[in-house]
Amino acid sequence: DANWSLITWLNTSRGQRIPTVYIAAEVGTRSTILFSHANAEDLGLIYDHLVMLSQELQVNVMGYDYTGYGHATGTPTEPDCYADIAACFAYLLKEKDLL
């Protein structure tokens, strides 16, 4: 798993709690990728890939685990998937000032 000190927990509009990780670019930029990983992956498996994306593309990268997967709470549903992405997007807008 990814280093726990790097995890930010977000609450979704559907009452779930999802782990996220935000990798800031080494150069100052507002360009950001919100990365939704594939099936059979979780933050622990993709963390190094997210870091590489950030470094190679010189952008910020945020990844997250879907409701019901990895260490996230709940049972996976399509509405929860949308709520997960909305929670991440809102975090980027409000907390990282990426409007």
PDB file of C-alpha atoms in Angstrom:
ATOM      1  CA  ASP A   1       0.000   0.000   0.000  1.00  0.00           C
ATOM      2  CA  ALA A   2       0.970   3.612  -0.479  1.00  0.00           C
ATOM      3  CA  ASN A   3       2.574   5.361   2.496  1.00  0.00           C
ATOM      4  CA  TRP A   4      -0.341   6.169   4.856  1.00  0.00           C
ATOM      5  CA  SER A   5       1.031   9.660   5.537  1.00  0.00           C
ATOM      6  CA  LEU A   6       0.339  10.516   1.878  1.00  0.00           C
ATOM      7  CA  ILE A   7      -3.332   9.517   2.037  1.00  0.00           C
ATOM      8  CA  THR A   8      -6.095  12.112   2.230  1.00  0.00           C
ATOM      9  CA  TRP A   9      -9.504  10.705   3.112  1.00  0.00           C
ATOM     10  CA  LEU A  10     -12.526  12.260   1.421  1.00  0.00           C
ATOM     11  CA  ASN A  11     -16.203  11.884   2.263  1.00  0.00           C
ATOM     12  CA  THR A  12     -18.501  11.505  -0.727  1.00  0.00           C
ATOM     13  CA  SER A  13     -21.999  12.870  -1.184  1.00  0.00           C
ATOM     14  CA  ARG A  14     -23.292   9.299  -0.757  1.00  0.00           C
ATOM     15  CA  GLY A  15     -21.742   8.946   2.703  1.00  0.00           C
ATOM     16  CA  GLN A  16     -18.711   6.869   1.771  1.00  0.00           C
ATOM     17  CA  ARG A  17     -15.088   7.456   2.719  1.00  0.00           C
ATOM     18  CA  ILE A  18     -12.427   7.083   0.013  1.00  0.00           C
ATOM     19  CA  PRO A  19      -8.625   7.265   0.182  1.00  0.00           C
ATOM     20  CA  THR A  20      -6.876   9.617  -2.233  1.00  0.00           C
ATOM     21  CA  VAL A  21      -3.332  10.640  -2.996  1.00  0.00           C
ATOM     22  CA  TYR A  22      -2.190  13.931  -4.505  1.00  0.00           C
ATOM     23  CA  ILE A  23       1.220  14.249  -6.126  1.00  0.00           C
ATOM     24  CA  ALA A  24       2.286  17.828  -6.722  1.00  0.00           C
ATOM     25  CA  ALA A  25       4.394  18.519  -9.793  1.00  0.00           C
ATOM     26  CA  GLU A  26       8.019  19.393  -9.190  1.00  0.00           C
ATOM     27  CA  VAL A  27       7.462  22.582 -11.209  1.00  0.00           C
ATOM     28  CA  GLY A  28       4.736  25.051 -10.358  1.00  0.00           C
ATOM     29  CA  THR A  29       1.677  24.258 -12.464  1.00  0.00           C
ATOM     30  CA  ARG A  30      -2.085  24.138 -12.146  1.00  0.00           C
ATOM     31  CA  SER A  31      -2.355  21.395 -14.782  1.00  0.00           C
ATOM     32  CA  THR A  32      -3.720  18.336 -13.030  1.00  0.00           C
ATOM     33  CA  ILE A  33      -4.719  14.798 -13.961  1.00  0.00           C
ATOM     34  CA  LEU A  34      -7.530  13.183 -11.959  1.00  0.00           C
ATOM     35  CA  PHE A  35      -6.576   9.544 -12.483  1.00  0.00           C
ATOM     36  CA  SER A  36      -9.221   6.810 -12.295  1.00  0.00           C
ATOM     37  CA  HIS A  37      -7.394   3.484 -12.161  1.00  0.00           C
ATOM     38  CA  ALA A  38      -8.363   0.308 -13.966  1.00  0.00           C
ATOM     39  CA  ASN A  39      -9.973  -2.850 -12.636  1.00  0.00           C
ATOM     40  CA  ALA A  40      -7.881  -5.000 -10.257  1.00  0.00           C
ATOM     41  CA  GLU A  41      -5.767  -2.027  -9.149  1.00  0.00           C
ATOM     42  CA  ASP A  42      -5.675   0.176  -6.059  1.00  0.00           C
ATOM     43  CA  LEU A  43      -3.676   3.162  -4.822  1.00  0.00           C
ATOM     44  CA  GLY A  44      -0.937   0.947  -3.465  1.00  0.00           C
ATOM     45  CA  LEU A  45      -0.399  -0.666  -6.852  1.00  0.00           C
ATOM     46  CA  ILE A  46      -0.540   2.530  -8.903  1.00  0.00           C
ATOM     47  CA  TYR A  47       1.260   4.988  -6.623  1.00  0.00           C
ATOM     48  CA  ASP A  48       4.629   4.682  -8.394  1.00  0.00           C
ATOM     49  CA  HIS A  49       2.869   5.083 -11.750  1.00  0.00           C
ATOM     50  CA  LEU A  50       1.176   8.280 -10.525  1.00  0.00           C
ATOM     51  CA  VAL A  51       4.534   9.683  -9.413  1.00  0.00           C
ATOM     52  CA  MET A  52       6.047   8.826 -12.803  1.00  0.00           C
ATOM     53  CA  LEU A  53       3.136  10.513 -14.620  1.00  0.00           C
ATOM     54  CA  SER A  54       3.619  13.645 -12.536  1.00  0.00           C
ATOM     55  CA  GLN A  55       7.358  13.748 -13.203  1.00  0.00           C
ATOM     56  CA  GLU A  56       7.245  12.895 -16.908  1.00  0.00           C
ATOM     57  CA  LEU A  57       4.337  15.201 -17.774  1.00  0.00           C
ATOM     58  CA  GLN A  58       5.216  17.894 -15.208  1.00  0.00           C
ATOM     59  CA  VAL A  59       1.644  17.986 -13.904  1.00  0.00           C
ATOM     60  CA  ASN A  60      -0.109  17.396 -10.583  1.00  0.00           C
ATOM     61  CA  VAL A  61      -1.776  13.989 -10.298  1.00  0.00           C
ATOM     62  CA  MET A  62      -4.579  12.831  -8.005  1.00  0.00           C
ATOM     63  CA  GLY A  63      -5.589   9.189  -7.685  1.00  0.00           C
ATOM     64  CA  TYR A  64      -8.266   7.554  -5.553  1.00  0.00           C
ATOM     65  CA  ASP A  65      -9.833   4.224  -4.675  1.00  0.00           C
ATOM     66  CA  TYR A  66     -13.445   3.660  -5.641  1.00  0.00           C
ATOM     67  CA  THR A  67     -16.145   3.051  -3.037  1.00  0.00           C
ATOM     68  CA  GLY A  68     -16.032  -0.609  -2.066  1.00  0.00           C
ATOM     69  CA  TYR A  69     -12.455  -1.199  -3.249  1.00  0.00           C
ATOM     70  CA  GLY A  70      -9.069  -1.005  -1.564  1.00  0.00           C
ATOM     71  CA  HIS A  71      -9.528   0.724   1.787  1.00  0.00           C
ATOM     72  CA  ALA A  72     -12.634   2.684   0.756  1.00  0.00           C
ATOM     73  CA  THR A  73     -15.890   2.055   2.588  1.00  0.00           C
ATOM     74  CA  GLY A  74     -19.136   0.800   1.108  1.00  0.00           C
ATOM     75  CA  THR A  75     -20.237  -1.386  -1.742  1.00  0.00           C
ATOM     76  CA  PRO A  76     -19.391  -0.413  -5.312  1.00  0.00           C
ATOM     77  CA  THR A  77     -22.240   1.003  -7.395  1.00  0.00           C
ATOM     78  CA  GLU A  78     -22.363   3.230 -10.449  1.00  0.00           C
ATOM     79  CA  PRO A  79     -23.825   6.185  -8.474  1.00  0.00           C
ATOM     80  CA  ASP A  80     -21.018   5.786  -5.908  1.00  0.00           C
ATOM     81  CA  CYS A  81     -18.441   5.863  -8.700  1.00  0.00           C
ATOM     82  CA  TYR A  82     -19.796   9.230  -9.842  1.00  0.00           C
ATOM     83  CA  ALA A  83     -19.864  10.507  -6.254  1.00  0.00           C
ATOM     84  CA  ASP A  84     -16.235   9.417  -5.774  1.00  0.00           C
ATOM     85  CA  ILE A  85     -15.067  11.391  -8.791  1.00  0.00           C
ATOM     86  CA  ALA A  86     -17.174  14.407  -7.751  1.00  0.00           C
ATOM     87  CA  ALA A  87     -15.577  14.365  -4.275  1.00  0.00           C
ATOM     88  CA  CYS A  88     -12.090  14.310  -5.801  1.00  0.00           C
ATOM     89  CA  PHE A  89     -12.916  17.079  -8.260  1.00  0.00           C
ATOM     90  CA  ALA A  90     -14.382  19.257  -5.484  1.00  0.00           C
ATOM     91  CA  TYR A  91     -11.241  18.666  -3.390  1.00  0.00           C
ATOM     92  CA  LEU A  92      -9.029  19.784  -6.269  1.00  0.00           C
ATOM     93  CA  LEU A  93     -11.114  22.913  -6.802  1.00  0.00           C
ATOM     94  CA  LYS A  94     -11.441  23.912  -3.153  1.00  0.00           C
ATOM     95  CA  GLU A  95      -8.345  22.588  -1.384  1.00  0.00           C
ATOM     96  CA  LYS A  96      -5.805  22.805  -4.219  1.00  0.00           C
ATOM     97  CA  ASP A  97      -7.333  25.949  -5.763  1.00  0.00           C
ATOM     98  CA  LEU A  98      -7.361  24.476  -9.243  1.00  0.00           C
ATOM     99  CA  LEU A  99     -10.382  26.352 -10.556  1.00  0.00           C
TER     100      LEU A  99
END
